[in-house]
Short mmCIF file of C-alpha atoms in Angstrom, two decimals:
data_model
loop_
_atom_site.label_atom_id
_atom_site.label_comp_id
_atom_site.label_asym_id
_atom_site.label_seq_id
_atom_site.Cartn_x
_atom_site.Cartn_y
_atom_site.Cartn_z
CA MET X 1 -28.28 -17.22 -92.83
CA SER X 2 -25.25 -15.53 -91.19
CA LEU X 3 -23.77 -16.77 -87.92
CA GLU X 4 -24.76 -13.48 -86.25
CA SER X 5 -28.37 -14.68 -86.38
CA TYR X 6 -27.68 -17.43 -83.84
CA ARG X 7 -27.28 -17.37 -80.06
CA PRO X 8 -23.60 -17.35 -79.00
CA PRO X 9 -21.68 -19.44 -78.18
CA PHE X 10 -23.69 -21.92 -80.25
CA VAL X 11 -22.67 -20.61 -83.66
CA TYR X 12 -20.49 -23.51 -84.77
CA SER X 13 -19.70 -23.34 -88.48
CA ASP X 14 -19.36 -27.12 -88.69
CA ALA X 15 -22.79 -27.71 -87.07
CA ASP X 16 -25.09 -30.23 -88.69
CA VAL X 17 -28.41 -29.37 -87.04
CA VAL X 18 -30.27 -26.21 -86.02
CA PHE X 19 -32.56 -25.92 -82.98
CA SER X 20 -35.26 -23.23 -83.04
CA THR X 21 -37.00 -22.18 -79.81
CA SER X 22 -40.50 -20.92 -79.06
CA ASP X 23 -39.27 -17.31 -78.94
CA GLY X 24 -37.33 -17.49 -82.22
CA VAL X 25 -33.83 -18.12 -80.87
CA ARG X 26 -31.69 -20.51 -82.95
CA PHE X 27 -28.69 -22.68 -82.07
CA ARG X 28 -26.23 -24.33 -84.46
CA LEU X 29 -25.35 -27.66 -82.83
CA HIS X 30 -23.77 -31.05 -83.44
CA LYS X 31 -25.85 -34.20 -83.62
CA LEU X 32 -22.98 -36.23 -82.15
CA VAL X 33 -22.76 -34.11 -78.98
CA LEU X 34 -26.52 -34.19 -78.49
CA SER X 35 -26.69 -37.94 -79.15
CA LEU X 36 -24.03 -38.58 -76.52
CA SER X 37 -25.96 -36.43 -74.02
CA SER X 38 -29.48 -37.70 -74.75
CA ASP X 39 -30.93 -41.02 -75.83
CA PHE X 40 -33.96 -39.05 -76.97
CA PHE X 41 -31.90 -37.11 -79.52
CA LYS X 42 -29.90 -40.22 -80.41
CA ASP X 43 -33.08 -42.04 -81.38
CA MET X 44 -34.48 -38.99 -83.15
CA PHE X 45 -31.39 -38.46 -85.28
CA SER X 46 -31.33 -42.13 -86.23
CA LEU X 47 -34.75 -41.79 -87.88
CA PRO X 48 -35.19 -40.71 -91.48
CA GLN X 49 -35.12 -36.93 -91.67
CA SER X 50 -38.69 -36.64 -92.95
CA GLN X 51 -39.95 -38.41 -89.81
CA SER X 52 -38.14 -36.48 -87.14
CA LEU X 53 -36.82 -33.12 -88.37
CA GLN X 54 -38.18 -30.16 -90.25
CA THR X 55 -35.94 -28.48 -92.82
CA THR X 56 -35.35 -24.78 -93.03
CA LYS X 57 -37.91 -24.62 -95.82
CA SER X 58 -40.57 -24.65 -93.09
CA SER X 59 -42.91 -21.67 -93.25
CA ALA X 60 -42.14 -21.00 -89.58
CA LEU X 61 -38.65 -19.76 -90.55
CA PRO X 62 -37.47 -16.87 -92.77
CA GLU X 63 -36.90 -17.68 -96.41
CA ASN X 64 -33.14 -16.98 -96.17
CA ALA X 65 -32.88 -19.80 -93.60
CA ALA X 66 -32.60 -22.19 -96.51
CA LEU X 67 -29.05 -20.91 -97.09
CA ASP X 68 -27.85 -23.06 -94.21
CA GLU X 69 -29.30 -26.20 -95.74
CA LEU X 70 -29.39 -27.76 -92.25
CA PRO X 71 -32.27 -29.66 -90.68
CA VAL X 72 -34.17 -27.68 -88.07
CA VAL X 73 -35.65 -29.02 -84.82
CA GLU X 74 -38.57 -26.93 -83.56
CA CYS X 75 -38.77 -26.87 -79.73
CA SER X 76 -41.46 -25.61 -77.37
CA GLU X 77 -38.99 -24.26 -74.78
CA PRO X 78 -37.76 -20.62 -74.80
CA GLY X 79 -34.21 -19.74 -75.75
CA ASN X 80 -32.80 -19.16 -72.26
CA ILE X 81 -33.89 -22.62 -71.10
CA LEU X 82 -32.43 -24.44 -74.09
CA GLU X 83 -29.21 -22.43 -73.80
CA ASN X 84 -28.87 -23.65 -70.21
CA LEU X 85 -29.49 -27.19 -71.38
CA PHE X 86 -26.98 -27.07 -74.21
CA ARG X 87 -24.33 -25.56 -71.92
CA LEU X 88 -24.65 -28.69 -69.80
CA CYS X 89 -23.99 -30.81 -72.89
CA TYR X 90 -20.97 -28.96 -74.30
CA PRO X 91 -17.51 -28.54 -72.67
CA ILE X 92 -18.05 -24.85 -72.01
CA ARG X 93 -18.90 -22.74 -68.97
CA ASP X 94 -21.93 -24.08 -67.08
CA PRO X 95 -25.06 -21.93 -66.95
CA THR X 96 -25.84 -19.57 -64.10
CA PHE X 97 -29.37 -19.35 -62.73
CA SER X 98 -31.13 -16.29 -61.37
CA THR X 99 -34.45 -17.78 -60.28
CA ILE X 100 -35.93 -21.05 -59.06
CA GLU X 101 -38.33 -20.92 -62.00
CA GLU X 102 -35.38 -21.06 -64.39
CA ILE X 103 -33.81 -23.96 -62.49
CA ARG X 104 -37.05 -25.88 -62.56
CA ALA X 105 -37.74 -25.23 -66.25
CA THR X 106 -34.23 -26.37 -67.18
CA THR X 107 -34.63 -29.49 -65.05
CA GLU X 108 -37.94 -30.33 -66.70
CA ALA X 109 -36.40 -29.84 -70.14
CA ALA X 110 -33.54 -32.18 -69.23
CA MET X 111 -36.08 -34.78 -68.11
CA LYS X 112 -38.17 -34.30 -71.24
CA TYR X 113 -35.20 -34.92 -73.52
CA ASP X 114 -33.82 -37.78 -71.39
CA MET X 115 -30.44 -36.23 -70.53
CA PRO X 116 -29.11 -38.13 -67.46
CA GLU X 117 -26.03 -36.00 -66.79
CA ALA X 118 -27.97 -32.75 -67.14
CA ILE X 119 -30.64 -34.11 -64.79
CA HIS X 120 -27.96 -34.99 -62.24
CA LEU X 121 -26.45 -31.51 -62.40
CA MET X 122 -29.83 -29.82 -62.17
CA ARG X 123 -30.84 -31.90 -59.17
CA ARG X 124 -27.66 -30.70 -57.48
CA GLU X 125 -28.62 -27.13 -58.38
CA LEU X 126 -32.08 -27.62 -56.87
CA ALA X 127 -30.57 -29.03 -53.68
CA SER X 128 -28.34 -25.96 -53.35
CA GLN X 129 -31.48 -23.80 -53.04
CA ILE X 130 -32.92 -25.76 -50.09
CA PRO X 131 -31.50 -23.48 -47.33
CA ARG X 132 -33.14 -20.43 -48.94
CA PHE X 133 -36.40 -21.90 -50.22
CA PRO X 134 -37.06 -25.19 -48.40
CA LEU X 135 -40.83 -25.37 -48.91
CA ARG X 136 -40.63 -24.44 -52.59
CA ILE X 137 -37.94 -27.04 -53.23
CA TYR X 138 -39.95 -29.67 -51.33
CA ALA X 139 -42.96 -29.06 -53.56
CA ILE X 140 -40.87 -29.03 -56.74
CA ALA X 141 -39.06 -32.22 -55.70
CA CYS X 142 -42.38 -33.96 -55.03
CA ARG X 143 -43.69 -32.79 -58.39
CA LEU X 144 -40.60 -34.07 -60.23
CA ASP X 145 -40.31 -37.23 -58.09
CA PHE X 146 -36.90 -36.39 -56.62
CA GLU X 147 -37.12 -38.29 -53.34
CA SER X 148 -33.71 -37.44 -51.86
CA GLU X 149 -34.21 -33.71 -52.48
CA ALA X 150 -37.74 -33.89 -51.04
CA ARG X 151 -36.44 -35.48 -47.84
CA ALA X 152 -33.63 -32.93 -47.50
CA ALA X 153 -36.07 -30.07 -48.10
CA ALA X 154 -38.52 -31.48 -45.54
CA ALA X 155 -35.76 -31.47 -42.91
CA ALA X 156 -34.99 -27.84 -43.72
CA VAL X 157 -38.69 -26.93 -43.57
CA PHE X 158 -38.86 -28.41 -40.08
CA MET X 159 -35.71 -26.64 -38.90
CA GLN X 160 -36.93 -23.27 -40.23
CA LYS X 161 -40.55 -23.86 -39.13
CA ALA X 162 -41.66 -22.92 -42.65
CA GLN X 163 -44.44 -25.49 -43.04
CA ASP X 164 -47.23 -22.98 -42.40
CA THR X 165 -46.13 -20.48 -45.05
CA TYR X 166 -47.64 -20.31 -48.52
CA VAL X 167 -45.75 -20.86 -51.77
CA GLU X 168 -47.23 -21.06 -55.24
CA GLU X 169 -45.82 -24.57 -55.78
CA LEU X 170 -48.26 -25.98 -53.21
CA GLU X 171 -50.90 -25.77 -55.94
CA GLU X 172 -49.00 -28.41 -57.96
CA ILE X 173 -48.67 -31.13 -55.33
CA THR X 174 -51.47 -33.08 -53.72
CA ALA X 175 -52.95 -32.34 -50.33
CA GLY X 176 -51.59 -35.75 -49.31
CA ALA X 177 -48.00 -34.74 -50.12
CA TYR X 178 -48.40 -31.51 -48.12
CA GLN X 179 -50.12 -33.33 -45.25
CA ARG X 180 -47.21 -35.78 -45.02
CA LEU X 181 -44.85 -32.81 -44.68
CA LEU X 182 -47.02 -31.32 -41.92
CA ALA X 183 -47.04 -34.67 -40.11
CA TYR X 184 -43.26 -34.84 -40.44
CA CYS X 185 -42.95 -31.35 -38.91
CA ASN X 186 -45.08 -32.23 -35.88
CA PRO X 187 -42.91 -31.08 -32.93
CA GLN X 188 -44.29 -33.83 -30.70
CA LEU X 189 -42.73 -36.63 -32.76
CA SER X 190 -39.90 -38.53 -31.10
CA VAL X 191 -38.90 -40.30 -34.32
CA ARG X 192 -39.06 -38.11 -37.42
CA ARG X 193 -39.34 -39.75 -40.85
CA LEU X 194 -41.00 -38.41 -43.98
CA ILE X 195 -43.49 -40.75 -45.64
CA TYR X 196 -42.79 -40.40 -49.34
CA ARG X 197 -45.23 -41.74 -51.95
CA ALA X 198 -44.15 -40.93 -55.46
CA SER X 199 -47.39 -41.97 -57.16
CA THR X 200 -49.55 -39.57 -55.13
CA ASN X 201 -47.48 -36.38 -55.14
CA SER X 202 -48.72 -34.61 -58.27
CA VAL X 203 -52.20 -33.19 -58.77
CA PRO X 204 -53.85 -35.12 -61.63
CA LEU X 205 -55.16 -33.49 -64.77
CA PRO X 206 -58.83 -32.37 -64.93
CA ARG X 207 -61.35 -35.09 -65.67
CA SER X 208 -61.74 -35.76 -69.36
CA THR X 209 -65.00 -35.43 -71.24
CA VAL X 210 -63.81 -37.61 -74.12
CA PRO X 211 -66.66 -39.98 -75.04
CA HIS X 212 -66.38 -43.59 -74.02
CA ASP X 213 -65.18 -46.11 -76.61
CA PRO X 214 -68.39 -47.74 -77.91
CA THR X 215 -66.51 -50.98 -78.58
CA LEU X 216 -66.12 -51.41 -74.82
CA ALA X 217 -69.86 -51.34 -74.14
CA ILE X 218 -71.66 -54.62 -73.65
CA ALA X 219 -74.96 -55.54 -75.30
CA MET X 220 -77.38 -52.67 -74.61
CA LYS X 221 -80.56 -52.80 -72.61
CA LEU X 222 -83.18 -50.12 -72.24
CA ALA X 223 -83.22 -47.83 -69.19
CA PRO X 224 -86.41 -47.57 -67.09
CA HIS X 225 -88.97 -44.75 -67.28
CA PRO X 226 -88.67 -41.87 -68.15
CA PHE X 227 -85.68 -42.84 -70.33
CA SER X 228 -87.39 -45.48 -72.47
CA GLU X 229 -89.61 -43.38 -74.73
CA GLU X 230 -89.70 -44.44 -78.38
CA ASP X 231 -90.00 -40.86 -79.64
CA ALA X 232 -86.77 -39.76 -77.93
CA ASP X 233 -84.31 -38.24 -80.38
CA ILE X 234 -80.97 -38.93 -78.62
CA SER X 235 -79.40 -41.72 -76.55
CA LEU X 236 -76.80 -41.84 -73.81
CA VAL X 237 -75.25 -45.29 -73.34
CA SER X 238 -73.60 -46.12 -70.02
CA SER X 239 -70.37 -48.08 -69.66
CA ASP X 240 -72.39 -51.18 -68.70
CA GLY X 241 -74.56 -50.94 -71.80
CA VAL X 242 -77.78 -49.29 -70.60
CA ASP X 243 -79.46 -47.06 -73.16
CA TYR X 244 -80.96 -43.80 -71.84
CA ARG X 245 -83.26 -42.21 -74.39
CA LEU X 246 -83.76 -38.49 -73.92
CA SER X 247 -85.22 -35.39 -75.44
CA ARG X 248 -82.46 -33.31 -76.97
CA LEU X 249 -84.25 -30.11 -75.97
CA ILE X 250 -84.17 -31.12 -72.31
CA LEU X 251 -80.51 -32.09 -72.57
CA ARG X 252 -79.65 -28.81 -74.29
CA LEU X 253 -81.22 -26.85 -71.44
CA SER X 254 -79.61 -29.04 -68.77
CA SER X 255 -76.09 -29.57 -70.10
CA PRO X 256 -74.46 -27.48 -72.86
CA ILE X 257 -71.40 -29.73 -72.54
CA LEU X 258 -73.28 -32.90 -73.47
CA GLU X 259 -75.08 -30.99 -76.20
CA ALA X 260 -71.74 -30.00 -77.70
CA MET X 261 -70.46 -33.57 -77.44
CA PHE X 262 -73.39 -34.76 -79.53
CA ASN X 263 -72.07 -32.79 -82.48
CA ASP X 264 -69.32 -35.39 -82.83
CA SER X 265 -71.36 -38.43 -81.84
CA THR X 266 -72.42 -41.33 -84.01
CA VAL X 267 -75.88 -42.17 -85.37
CA MET X 268 -77.28 -45.45 -84.11
CA LEU X 269 -79.57 -47.33 -86.51
CA GLU X 270 -81.59 -49.98 -84.76
CA PRO X 271 -83.03 -52.96 -86.62
CA GLU X 272 -86.34 -52.19 -88.30
CA VAL X 273 -86.16 -48.52 -87.32
CA PRO X 274 -86.66 -46.01 -90.16
CA CYS X 275 -83.78 -43.62 -90.83
CA ARG X 276 -85.95 -40.64 -89.89
CA LEU X 277 -86.25 -42.06 -86.35
CA ALA X 278 -82.52 -42.78 -85.96
CA ARG X 279 -81.14 -41.43 -82.70
CA ARG X 280 -77.77 -39.82 -82.25
CA THR X 281 -75.91 -41.82 -79.63
CA LEU X 282 -73.21 -40.86 -77.15
CA TYR X 283 -71.25 -43.51 -75.28
CA LEU X 284 -70.21 -42.36 -71.78
CA ALA X 285 -67.72 -43.76 -69.30
CA GLU X 286 -70.14 -43.60 -66.34
CA SER X 287 -72.16 -46.55 -65.08
CA SER X 288 -75.93 -46.83 -65.42
CA SER X 289 -76.49 -46.08 -61.71
CA VAL X 290 -74.56 -42.81 -62.04
CA LEU X 291 -76.41 -41.79 -65.20
CA MET X 292 -79.75 -42.59 -63.58
CA THR X 293 -78.86 -40.34 -60.64
CA ILE X 294 -77.73 -37.36 -62.71
CA LEU X 295 -80.34 -37.53 -65.48
CA THR X 296 -83.44 -38.00 -63.31
CA PRO X 297 -83.32 -34.45 -61.82
CA CYS X 298 -83.57 -33.11 -65.37
CA TYR X 299 -87.11 -34.51 -65.67
CA PRO X 300 -90.29 -33.67 -63.68
CA VAL X 301 -90.30 -37.01 -61.83
CA ASP X 302 -89.52 -38.16 -58.30
CA PRO X 303 -85.87 -37.55 -57.31
CA PRO X 304 -83.50 -40.54 -57.34
CA ASP X 305 -82.53 -42.42 -54.20
CA VAL X 306 -78.90 -41.78 -53.17
CA PRO X 307 -78.12 -44.15 -50.27
CA ASN X 308 -74.56 -43.13 -49.30
CA PHE X 309 -71.82 -40.55 -49.71
CA ASP X 310 -69.74 -42.56 -52.20
CA ASP X 311 -72.68 -42.87 -54.58
CA ALA X 312 -73.46 -39.18 -54.21
CA PHE X 313 -69.83 -38.25 -54.83
CA ALA X 314 -69.63 -40.39 -57.98
CA ALA X 315 -72.85 -38.89 -59.32
CA LEU X 316 -71.87 -35.32 -58.44
CA THR X 317 -68.47 -35.82 -60.08
CA ALA X 318 -70.20 -36.81 -63.32
CA ALA X 319 -72.71 -33.97 -63.00
CA VAL X 320 -69.92 -31.40 -62.65
CA LYS X 321 -67.97 -33.03 -65.48
CA TYR X 322 -70.89 -32.60 -67.87
CA GLY X 323 -72.26 -29.37 -66.38
CA LEU X 324 -75.65 -30.89 -65.51
CA GLN X 325 -77.01 -28.07 -63.36
CA PRO X 326 -80.25 -29.81 -62.23
CA ALA X 327 -78.20 -32.73 -60.89
CA ILE X 328 -75.65 -30.41 -59.25
CA CYS X 329 -78.42 -28.45 -57.51
CA PHE X 330 -80.01 -31.69 -56.30
CA LEU X 331 -76.85 -33.48 -55.11
CA THR X 332 -74.85 -30.65 -53.52
CA PRO X 333 -77.25 -30.00 -50.58
CA LEU X 334 -77.51 -33.76 -50.11
CA LEU X 335 -73.82 -34.32 -49.31
CA PRO X 336 -73.76 -32.88 -45.75
CA SER X 337 -76.54 -35.26 -44.69
CA LEU X 338 -74.51 -38.23 -45.99
CA CYS X 339 -71.15 -37.25 -44.45
CA ASN X 340 -70.55 -36.02 -40.92
CA ASP X 341 -66.91 -35.11 -41.62
CA PRO X 342 -66.73 -31.42 -42.61
CA ALA X 343 -63.07 -31.66 -43.65
CA ARG X 344 -63.91 -34.35 -46.18
CA LEU X 345 -66.80 -32.23 -47.44
CA TYR X 346 -64.39 -29.32 -47.82
CA PHE X 347 -62.00 -31.33 -49.97
CA THR X 348 -64.91 -32.68 -51.99
CA GLY X 349 -66.08 -29.15 -52.70
CA CYS X 350 -62.54 -28.13 -53.69
CA ASP X 351 -62.15 -31.16 -55.95
CA LEU X 352 -65.39 -30.46 -57.79
CA GLY X 353 -65.05 -26.68 -57.85
CA LEU X 354 -68.10 -26.17 -55.60
CA ARG X 355 -66.95 -23.18 -53.56
CA THR X 356 -70.20 -22.73 -51.65
CA LEU X 357 -70.01 -26.30 -50.36
CA ALA X 358 -66.31 -25.94 -49.52
CA ALA X 359 -66.76 -22.62 -47.68
CA ALA X 360 -69.63 -23.93 -45.57
CA ALA X 361 -67.70 -27.10 -44.71
CA ALA X 362 -64.60 -25.08 -43.81
CA LYS X 363 -66.54 -23.20 -41.15
CA ASP X 364 -67.46 -26.47 -39.46
CA ALA X 365 -64.02 -28.01 -39.98
CA ALA X 366 -62.28 -25.03 -38.35
CA SER X 367 -63.40 -26.19 -34.91
CA GLN X 368 -61.94 -29.69 -35.38
CA ASP X 369 -58.45 -31.11 -34.90
CA LEU X 370 -56.97 -31.04 -38.40
CA SER X 371 -53.45 -32.16 -37.47
CA ASN X 372 -53.95 -35.84 -38.33
CA LEU X 373 -56.08 -35.85 -41.44
CA ALA X 374 -55.95 -39.08 -43.41
CA TYR X 375 -58.16 -39.60 -46.43
CA PRO X 376 -58.15 -42.00 -49.35
CA LYS X 377 -56.77 -41.03 -52.76
CA MET X 378 -60.30 -40.15 -53.89
CA CYS X 379 -60.15 -37.15 -51.55
CA PHE X 380 -56.51 -36.25 -50.88
CA GLY X 381 -55.13 -37.37 -54.23
CA ARG X 382 -57.20 -35.02 -56.40
CA VAL X 383 -56.95 -31.73 -54.52
CA SER X 384 -53.84 -29.60 -54.23
CA GLY X 385 -51.72 -28.79 -51.23
CA GLY X 386 -52.90 -25.22 -51.70
CA HIS X 387 -56.43 -26.25 -50.75
CA LEU X 388 -55.15 -27.89 -47.56
CA TYR X 389 -53.08 -24.79 -46.76
CA ARG X 390 -56.14 -22.55 -47.18
CA LEU X 391 -58.19 -24.72 -44.83
CA LEU X 392 -55.48 -24.65 -42.15
CA ASP X 393 -54.95 -20.92 -42.68
CA TYR X 394 -58.68 -20.35 -42.27
CA GLN X 395 -58.63 -22.40 -39.06
CA ARG X 396 -55.72 -20.37 -37.67
CA ARG X 397 -57.41 -17.06 -38.47
CA SER X 398 -60.73 -18.26 -37.05
CA LYS X 399 -59.09 -19.35 -33.79
CA ALA X 400 -57.25 -16.04 -33.54
CA ALA X 401 -60.49 -14.11 -34.03
CA MET X 402 -62.35 -16.17 -31.45
CA SER X 403 -59.51 -16.20 -28.93
CA SER X 404 -59.80 -12.41 -28.77
CA ILE X 405 -62.92 -13.06 -26.70
CA THR X 406 -60.73 -14.26 -23.84
CA THR X 407 -57.59 -12.17 -24.45
CA ASP X 408 -59.18 -8.80 -25.25
CA ARG X 409 -61.61 -7.78 -22.49
CA ALA X 410 -62.48 -4.40 -24.00
CA TRP X 411 -65.60 -5.89 -25.56
CA LEU X 412 -66.95 -6.61 -22.06
CA GLN X 413 -67.55 -2.92 -21.50
CA VAL X 414 -69.99 -2.88 -24.42
CA LEU X 415 -71.49 -6.21 -23.42
CA ALA X 416 -72.01 -5.03 -19.85
CA GLU X 417 -74.40 -2.36 -21.03
CA ARG X 418 -76.64 -5.05 -22.57
CA THR X 419 -76.65 -7.41 -19.55
CA THR X 420 -76.66 -7.48 -15.76
CA LEU X 421 -72.93 -8.31 -15.86
CA SER X 422 -72.05 -4.79 -14.74
CA HIS X 423 -74.24 -5.19 -11.65
CA GLY X 424 -71.62 -7.51 -10.23
CA CYS X 425 -72.07 -9.60 -7.11
CA ARG X 426 -74.80 -8.35 -4.84
CA SER X 427 -72.97 -9.55 -1.70
CA SER X 428 -70.87 -7.20 0.38
CA TYR X 429 -67.80 -9.19 -0.62
CA GLY X 430 -68.14 -8.60 -4.32
CA GLY X 431 -68.91 -4.93 -4.39
CA GLU X 432 -71.24 -3.25 -6.84
CA SER X 433 -68.52 -2.68 -9.45
CA SER X 434 -67.20 -6.25 -9.54
CA TYR X 435 -68.32 -8.96 -11.97
CA PRO X 436 -70.36 -11.95 -10.74
CA CYS X 437 -68.45 -14.62 -8.86
CA TRP X 438 -68.89 -17.09 -11.72
CA PHE X 439 -67.32 -14.73 -14.27
CA LYS X 440 -63.66 -15.51 -13.56
CA GLY X 441 -64.17 -19.28 -13.61
CA TYR X 442 -66.20 -19.15 -16.81
CA MET X 443 -63.64 -17.06 -18.68
CA LYS X 444 -60.80 -19.30 -17.47
CA ALA X 445 -62.65 -22.34 -18.81
CA LEU X 446 -62.95 -20.63 -22.19
CA GLU X 447 -59.23 -19.87 -22.23
CA GLU X 448 -58.45 -23.56 -21.67
CA MET X 449 -60.56 -24.70 -24.62
CA THR X 450 -58.64 -25.64 -27.76
CA SER X 451 -61.48 -24.38 -29.93
CA LEU X 452 -64.45 -22.14 -29.18
CA SER X 453 -67.87 -22.77 -30.68
CA ARG X 454 -71.49 -21.96 -29.89
CA ASP X 455 -72.03 -25.45 -28.47
CA SER X 456 -68.86 -25.47 -26.36
CA VAL X 457 -69.46 -22.12 -24.63
CA THR X 458 -73.12 -22.89 -23.85
CA ASP X 459 -72.52 -26.50 -22.77
CA VAL X 460 -74.70 -27.37 -19.76
CA ASP X 461 -71.91 -29.25 -17.97
CA LEU X 462 -69.62 -26.23 -18.36
CA LEU X 463 -72.25 -23.90 -16.89
CA CYS X 464 -72.88 -26.26 -13.95
CA ARG X 465 -69.16 -26.51 -13.18
CA THR X 466 -68.90 -22.74 -13.40
CA LEU X 467 -71.70 -22.26 -10.86
CA ARG X 468 -70.20 -24.80 -8.49
CA GLY X 469 -66.93 -22.91 -8.65
CA ALA X 470 -68.50 -19.49 -8.07
CA VAL X 471 -66.87 -19.06 -4.67
CA ARG X 472 -67.15 -15.82 -2.70
CA PRO X 473 -63.94 -13.77 -2.43
CA GLY X 474 -62.19 -14.73 0.78
CA TYR X 475 -63.87 -18.16 0.96
CA ARG X 476 -62.25 -21.42 -0.15
CA SER X 477 -65.22 -23.56 -1.07
CA THR X 478 -68.48 -21.84 -0.27
CA PRO X 479 -70.41 -20.89 -3.41
CA CYS X 480 -71.73 -17.36 -3.51
CA SER X 481 -75.44 -17.59 -2.78
CA THR X 482 -76.18 -14.32 -4.58
CA CYS X 483 -74.44 -15.42 -7.78
CA THR X 484 -75.69 -18.99 -7.91
CA ASP X 485 -79.37 -18.48 -7.17
CA PHE X 486 -82.02 -18.50 -9.89
CA THR X 487 -81.19 -14.98 -11.02
CA GLY X 488 -77.46 -15.74 -11.05
CA CYS X 489 -78.01 -18.89 -13.12
CA THR X 490 -80.17 -16.98 -15.56
CA ASN X 491 -77.54 -14.26 -15.90
CA LEU X 492 -74.83 -16.87 -16.61
CA MET X 493 -76.96 -18.50 -19.30
CA LYS X 494 -77.67 -15.12 -20.91
CA PHE X 495 -74.00 -14.22 -20.80
CA ALA X 496 -73.04 -17.57 -22.40
CA GLN X 497 -75.53 -16.97 -25.21
CA LEU X 498 -74.04 -13.52 -25.83
CA VAL X 499 -70.55 -15.03 -25.93
CA ALA X 500 -71.84 -17.60 -28.42
CA GLY X 501 -73.23 -14.79 -30.54
CA ARG X 502 -69.87 -13.03 -30.50
CA ILE X 503 -68.21 -16.26 -31.64
CA GLU X 504 -70.63 -16.52 -34.55
CA ASP X 505 -69.91 -12.89 -35.46
CA ALA X 506 -66.18 -13.62 -35.44
CA LYS X 507 -66.74 -16.63 -37.71
CA ALA X 508 -68.86 -14.58 -40.10
CA LYS X 509 -66.12 -11.96 -40.44
CA THR X 510 -63.45 -14.58 -41.18
CA HIS X 511 -63.59 -15.79 -44.77
CA LEU X 512 -61.94 -18.64 -46.61
CA ARG X 513 -59.32 -17.21 -48.95
CA TRP X 514 -59.45 -18.65 -52.44
CA LYS X 515 -56.56 -18.65 -54.85
CA PRO X 516 -57.02 -15.71 -57.27
#
């Protein structure tokens, strides 16, 4: 193969190895240079060629590649990323970067191939982008476990007040990592220090459906009714050795995922059981209590008892993992009755991909103080910072929609036509065109609330304080008798209910925004 077929400047005629990229770019390189730059390559080149390298006779390369008679290393990175990496290894001009994506990809490649000097230079390149993209660099630094860059980026985020903006990289760090940044940016702090936890910064991979190792199961015992029938044709064995015997037809209708897993399962032959009655057996990682909870809704029997939220969460996690729709439909409505924290319910719904649960919980969580959330790893460690951003964004938009009730009075003209509000105070002081004497005090109380809800605007104590403060114009402390009598009280209660209805309308028009 001619030298023109390779990416300049890596066309060395004395090269002793060829690197081929995912997009077909090739580099002629020196093993010695790469070995000095990377312990990964040093170890790879020290192995016998048949164990580490592919020759140019590989079918992935053109036939004329064999003319070089050099070993070829196939890489998963594209050509521009590997060119950047090799420029950092050779005494030539350093690479120039046009995007953060390119910087990050080059950094990850340097980490993958264990190239300390390249990693050092790329970390410096990342740090140089902090003034322009502080939140993006914070998320990338958390993802790559670069603590010093994460702290520097957090300081820049605070100075630029950029913590409430959205960047795509928030989807790759945990809600806990983003929450720690928000806590750091709290303007009320007198001492500002970022809490950095390397082990909880990256969103974990999806839960695996790989069957449990049967050698880890203890001696089996039979599950109770209805999972103990002798004529059952399949078995699910829990991690603590309980055998659940089921009808494969029922399982096929309930969980296509488990049905597919049975195609690779083993056949269990019990002592003194004819081969024709042998049951296919699947060993699962879940405990017997979890399997009992998620399998029972598949049968026409009494529903299982779920005493607390943790048990329900563990069972629902398994049900979602295996796509057991009867169990999902049974457990999802049960969660709100076992947990009075809507924010935790929201993150649970996000973790398990249950958008209906998450959206309903977000509506309730929007009226709470979400500035100091603190949840265990089970909740904050499995959902992304993007989910936390969307909850806070929904809260901000909900508050803005509801605050229009007190800041935009145009709606009162429409409301006045439906109530006696336009009748005003019947005393000579108020005038026929004025609002009731309690109106100003009631609206001021709403403006002072941190969050408006149906319960807060119709609170009995609030209405009583409003009536006591319904003073006639020109009087300091005498309540207006015409606005605080039975009719006046009734009008205030009706008006509060209409305000509550407007709040509910505002909530209904504000939707949680999901990532496309």
